[in-house]
């Protein structure tokens, strides 16, 4: 009986609103760190094909000989996938819980302290999920290849964002902007959940969230737009 009670208490604790928000915050931090590293890798394109392909090759050698060839990438992929699944589960669970708590919609929608980015979190998240699948199939596995197959990551990227494939670039731009809005609201929410948000710090935290989101958005847009407009060949 005691074990059953303890198990139920643990289950309730893991499913509590605080636990779900904490899970979203921690996984969100991991995803932001990955985006920063990924953006740095993308910007190597401006140094030319050799620099970009060398960077991609070195990622597969990280951790050798303690890890097998490509081992680090697989560990990173598993951690990222787990983070995305936990992040998504927590978001959906919190959204459903909020709807159940307010079964009748307010006749007047209150917009106080709710930025435009917060409205885009749900639908932006769907767009980001679809884009992530396309992005992996396009530039990682080489399954989708609008500009033709290539063993060179640099050549795949340059071929895929050529002007004739403007719809690929447009989809990329829309998804990255959605990521920016998602980050702006998500970083602020994560800092709040992790206890960093105080009345005296709100302005500073808003600035930090905006700067990080803007920097990542611009950083990720630079490469595909530069290819499309002929600045990177």
Coordinates of C-alpha atoms in Angstrom, one line a residue:
X1 CA 0.0 0.0 0.0
X2 CA 2.8 2.4 0.9
X3 CA 4.6 1.6 -2.4
X4 CA 1.4 2.3 -4.4
X5 CA 1.0 5.6 -2.6
X6 CA 4.6 6.6 -3.2
X7 CA 4.3 5.6 -6.9
X8 CA 1.2 7.7 -7.3
X9 CA 2.8 10.7 -5.5
X10 CA 5.8 10.5 -7.8
X11 CA 3.6 10.3 -10.9
X12 CA 1.6 13.3 -9.8
X13 CA 4.8 15.2 -9.1
X14 CA 6.2 14.4 -12.5
X15 CA 2.9 15.5 -14.1
X16 CA 2.5 18.7 -12.2
X17 CA 2.4 22.0 -13.9
X18 CA 5.7 23.0 -12.2
X19 CA 7.4 19.9 -13.5
X20 CA 6.1 20.3 -17.0
X21 CA 7.2 24.0 -17.1
X22 CA 10.6 23.0 -15.7
X23 CA 11.0 20.3 -18.4
X24 CA 10.1 22.8 -21.1
X25 CA 12.6 25.3 -19.7
X26 CA 15.5 22.8 -19.4
X27 CA 15.0 21.2 -22.8
X28 CA 14.5 24.7 -24.3
X29 CA 17.9 25.7 -23.0
X30 CA 19.5 22.6 -24.6
X31 CA 17.8 23.4 -27.9
X32 CA 19.0 27.0 -27.8
X33 CA 22.6 25.9 -27.2
X34 CA 22.3 23.5 -30.1
X35 CA 21.0 26.3 -32.4
X36 CA 23.9 28.6 -31.4
X37 CA 26.4 25.9 -32.3
X38 CA 24.5 25.0 -35.5
X39 CA 24.4 28.7 -36.6
X40 CA 28.2 28.9 -36.1
X41 CA 28.6 25.9 -38.3
X42 CA 26.4 27.4 -41.0
X43 CA 28.4 30.6 -41.0
X44 CA 31.5 28.6 -42.1
X45 CA 30.0 28.7 -45.5
X46 CA 31.3 32.3 -45.9
X47 CA 34.8 30.9 -45.6
X48 CA 34.3 28.6 -48.6
X49 CA 33.7 25.0 -49.4
X50 CA 36.8 23.6 -47.8
X51 CA 36.2 25.3 -44.5
X52 CA 32.5 24.2 -44.5
X53 CA 33.1 20.6 -45.5
X54 CA 36.1 20.4 -43.1
X55 CA 33.9 21.6 -40.2
X56 CA 31.2 19.0 -41.1
X57 CA 33.9 16.3 -41.3
X58 CA 35.4 17.2 -37.9
X59 CA 32.0 16.8 -36.2
X60 CA 32.1 13.1 -37.1
X61 CA 35.6 12.8 -35.6
X62 CA 34.8 14.4 -32.2
X63 CA 35.5 12.1 -29.3
X64 CA 37.7 9.7 -31.2
X65 CA 39.2 7.3 -30.2
X66 CA 37.0 7.1 -27.1
X67 CA 33.9 7.3 -29.3
X68 CA 33.5 5.5 -32.7
X69 CA 33.5 7.6 -35.9
X70 CA 30.3 9.6 -35.9
X71 CA 29.6 8.6 -32.3
X72 CA 29.4 12.2 -31.0
X73 CA 26.8 13.1 -33.7
X74 CA 24.7 10.2 -32.7
X75 CA 24.8 11.1 -29.1
X76 CA 23.9 14.6 -29.9
X77 CA 21.0 13.4 -32.2
X78 CA 19.6 11.2 -29.4
X79 CA 19.8 14.1 -26.9
X80 CA 18.2 16.5 -29.3
X81 CA 15.4 14.1 -30.2
X82 CA 14.7 13.4 -26.5
X83 CA 14.7 17.1 -25.8
X84 CA 12.2 17.8 -28.7
X85 CA 9.9 15.0 -27.6
X86 CA 9.9 16.1 -23.9
X87 CA 9.5 19.8 -24.9
X88 CA 6.6 19.0 -27.2
X89 CA 4.9 16.7 -24.7
X90 CA 5.2 19.3 -22.0
X91 CA 3.8 22.0 -24.3
X92 CA 0.8 20.0 -25.4
X93 CA 0.1 18.8 -21.8
X94 CA 0.2 22.4 -20.5
X95 CA -2.0 23.7 -23.3
X96 CA -4.6 21.0 -22.7
X97 CA -4.5 21.6 -19.0
X98 CA -5.1 25.3 -19.6
X99 CA -8.1 24.6 -21.9
X100 CA -9.6 22.3 -19.3
X101 CA -9.2 24.9 -16.6
X102 CA -11.1 27.4 -18.8
X103 CA -13.8 25.4 -20.6
X104 CA -15.8 28.6 -21.5
X105 CA -14.0 31.2 -23.7
X106 CA -14.0 34.7 -22.4
X107 CA -16.2 37.0 -24.5
X108 CA -13.4 39.7 -24.4
X109 CA -9.9 38.5 -25.2
X110 CA -7.4 40.0 -22.8
X111 CA -4.1 41.0 -24.4
X112 CA -2.3 42.5 -21.4
X113 CA 1.3 41.4 -21.1
X114 CA 1.0 39.1 -24.1
X115 CA 3.3 39.7 -26.9
X116 CA 2.8 38.8 -30.5
X117 CA 5.4 36.0 -30.2
X118 CA 3.3 34.2 -27.6
X119 CA 0.4 34.0 -30.1
X120 CA 2.7 32.3 -32.6
X121 CA 4.1 29.7 -30.2
X122 CA 1.5 27.0 -31.0
X123 CA 1.3 27.4 -34.8
X124 CA 4.9 28.4 -35.1
X125 CA 5.8 25.2 -33.3
X126 CA 4.0 23.1 -35.9
X127 CA 5.8 25.0 -38.7
X128 CA 9.1 24.4 -37.0
X129 CA 8.4 20.7 -36.6
X130 CA 7.6 20.3 -40.3
X131 CA 10.6 22.4 -41.3
X132 CA 12.9 20.3 -39.0
X133 CA 11.9 17.1 -40.8
X134 CA 12.4 18.7 -44.2
X135 CA 15.7 20.2 -43.2
X136 CA 17.1 16.9 -42.0
X137 CA 15.9 15.1 -45.2
X138 CA 17.4 17.9 -47.3
X139 CA 20.7 18.8 -45.8
X140 CA 21.6 15.9 -43.5
X141 CA 20.4 12.6 -45.1
X142 CA 20.4 13.9 -48.7
X143 CA 17.0 12.2 -49.2
X144 CA 15.4 15.4 -50.7
X145 CA 17.8 17.1 -53.1
X146 CA 16.2 20.0 -55.1
X147 CA 19.6 20.9 -56.5
X148 CA 20.9 17.4 -57.0
X149 CA 22.7 14.8 -54.8
X150 CA 26.2 15.5 -53.5
X151 CA 28.5 14.0 -50.9
X152 CA 29.7 17.6 -50.1
X153 CA 27.5 19.3 -47.4
X154 CA 28.6 22.7 -49.0
X155 CA 27.5 21.6 -52.4
X156 CA 24.1 20.3 -51.1
X157 CA 23.5 23.6 -49.4
X158 CA 24.5 25.8 -52.3
X159 CA 22.5 23.7 -54.8
X160 CA 19.4 23.6 -52.6
X161 CA 19.1 27.4 -52.3
X162 CA 19.6 28.4 -55.9
X163 CA 17.2 31.1 -57.2
X164 CA 15.2 28.5 -59.2
X165 CA 14.3 26.8 -55.9
X166 CA 13.0 30.0 -54.4
X167 CA 10.2 28.1 -52.7
X168 CA 12.8 26.2 -50.6
X169 CA 14.4 29.5 -49.6
X170 CA 10.9 31.0 -48.8
X171 CA 10.0 28.0 -46.6
X172 CA 13.4 28.2 -44.9
X173 CA 12.9 32.0 -44.2
X174 CA 9.3 31.5 -42.9
X175 CA 10.5 28.7 -40.6
X176 CA 13.5 30.6 -39.3
X177 CA 11.3 33.7 -38.5
X178 CA 8.9 31.4 -36.7
X179 CA 11.9 30.1 -34.7
X180 CA 12.8 33.6 -33.9
X181 CA 9.4 34.4 -32.4
X182 CA 9.4 31.1 -30.6
X183 CA 12.8 31.8 -29.1
X184 CA 11.8 35.3 -28.1
X185 CA 8.9 34.1 -26.0
X186 CA 10.5 30.8 -25.0
X187 CA 13.7 32.2 -23.6
X188 CA 11.8 34.7 -21.5
X189 CA 9.4 32.0 -20.3
X190 CA 12.4 29.7 -19.5
X191 CA 14.1 32.3 -17.5
X192 CA 10.9 33.0 -15.6
X193 CA 10.4 29.3 -14.8
X194 CA 14.0 28.9 -13.7
X195 CA 13.6 31.7 -11.2
X196 CA 15.6 34.4 -12.9
X197 CA 12.6 36.7 -13.5
X198 CA 12.2 39.4 -10.9
X199 CA 10.4 42.7 -11.2
X200 CA 13.7 44.6 -11.3
X201 CA 15.1 42.3 -14.0
X202 CA 12.2 42.1 -16.4
X203 CA 13.5 44.8 -18.7
X204 CA 17.0 43.2 -18.9
X205 CA 15.5 39.7 -19.5
X206 CA 13.3 41.1 -22.3
X207 CA 16.4 42.6 -23.9
X208 CA 18.4 39.4 -23.5
X209 CA 15.6 37.2 -25.0
X210 CA 15.1 39.7 -27.9
X211 CA 18.9 39.9 -28.7
X212 CA 19.4 36.1 -28.6
X213 CA 16.3 35.5 -30.8
X214 CA 17.3 38.3 -33.3
X215 CA 20.9 37.1 -33.5
X216 CA 19.9 33.5 -34.2
X217 CA 17.3 34.5 -36.7
X218 CA 19.7 36.8 -38.7
X219 CA 22.5 34.2 -38.4
X220 CA 20.4 31.4 -39.8
X221 CA 19.0 33.6 -42.6
X222 CA 22.4 34.9 -43.8
X223 CA 23.6 31.7 -45.5
X224 CA 20.5 30.7 -47.6
X225 CA 19.7 34.3 -48.6
X226 CA 23.4 34.8 -49.5
X227 CA 23.3 31.7 -51.7
X228 CA 20.0 32.7 -53.3
X229 CA 21.3 36.2 -54.2
X230 CA 24.6 35.0 -55.4
X231 CA 26.8 36.1 -52.6
X232 CA 27.9 32.6 -51.8
X233 CA 28.6 30.2 -54.7

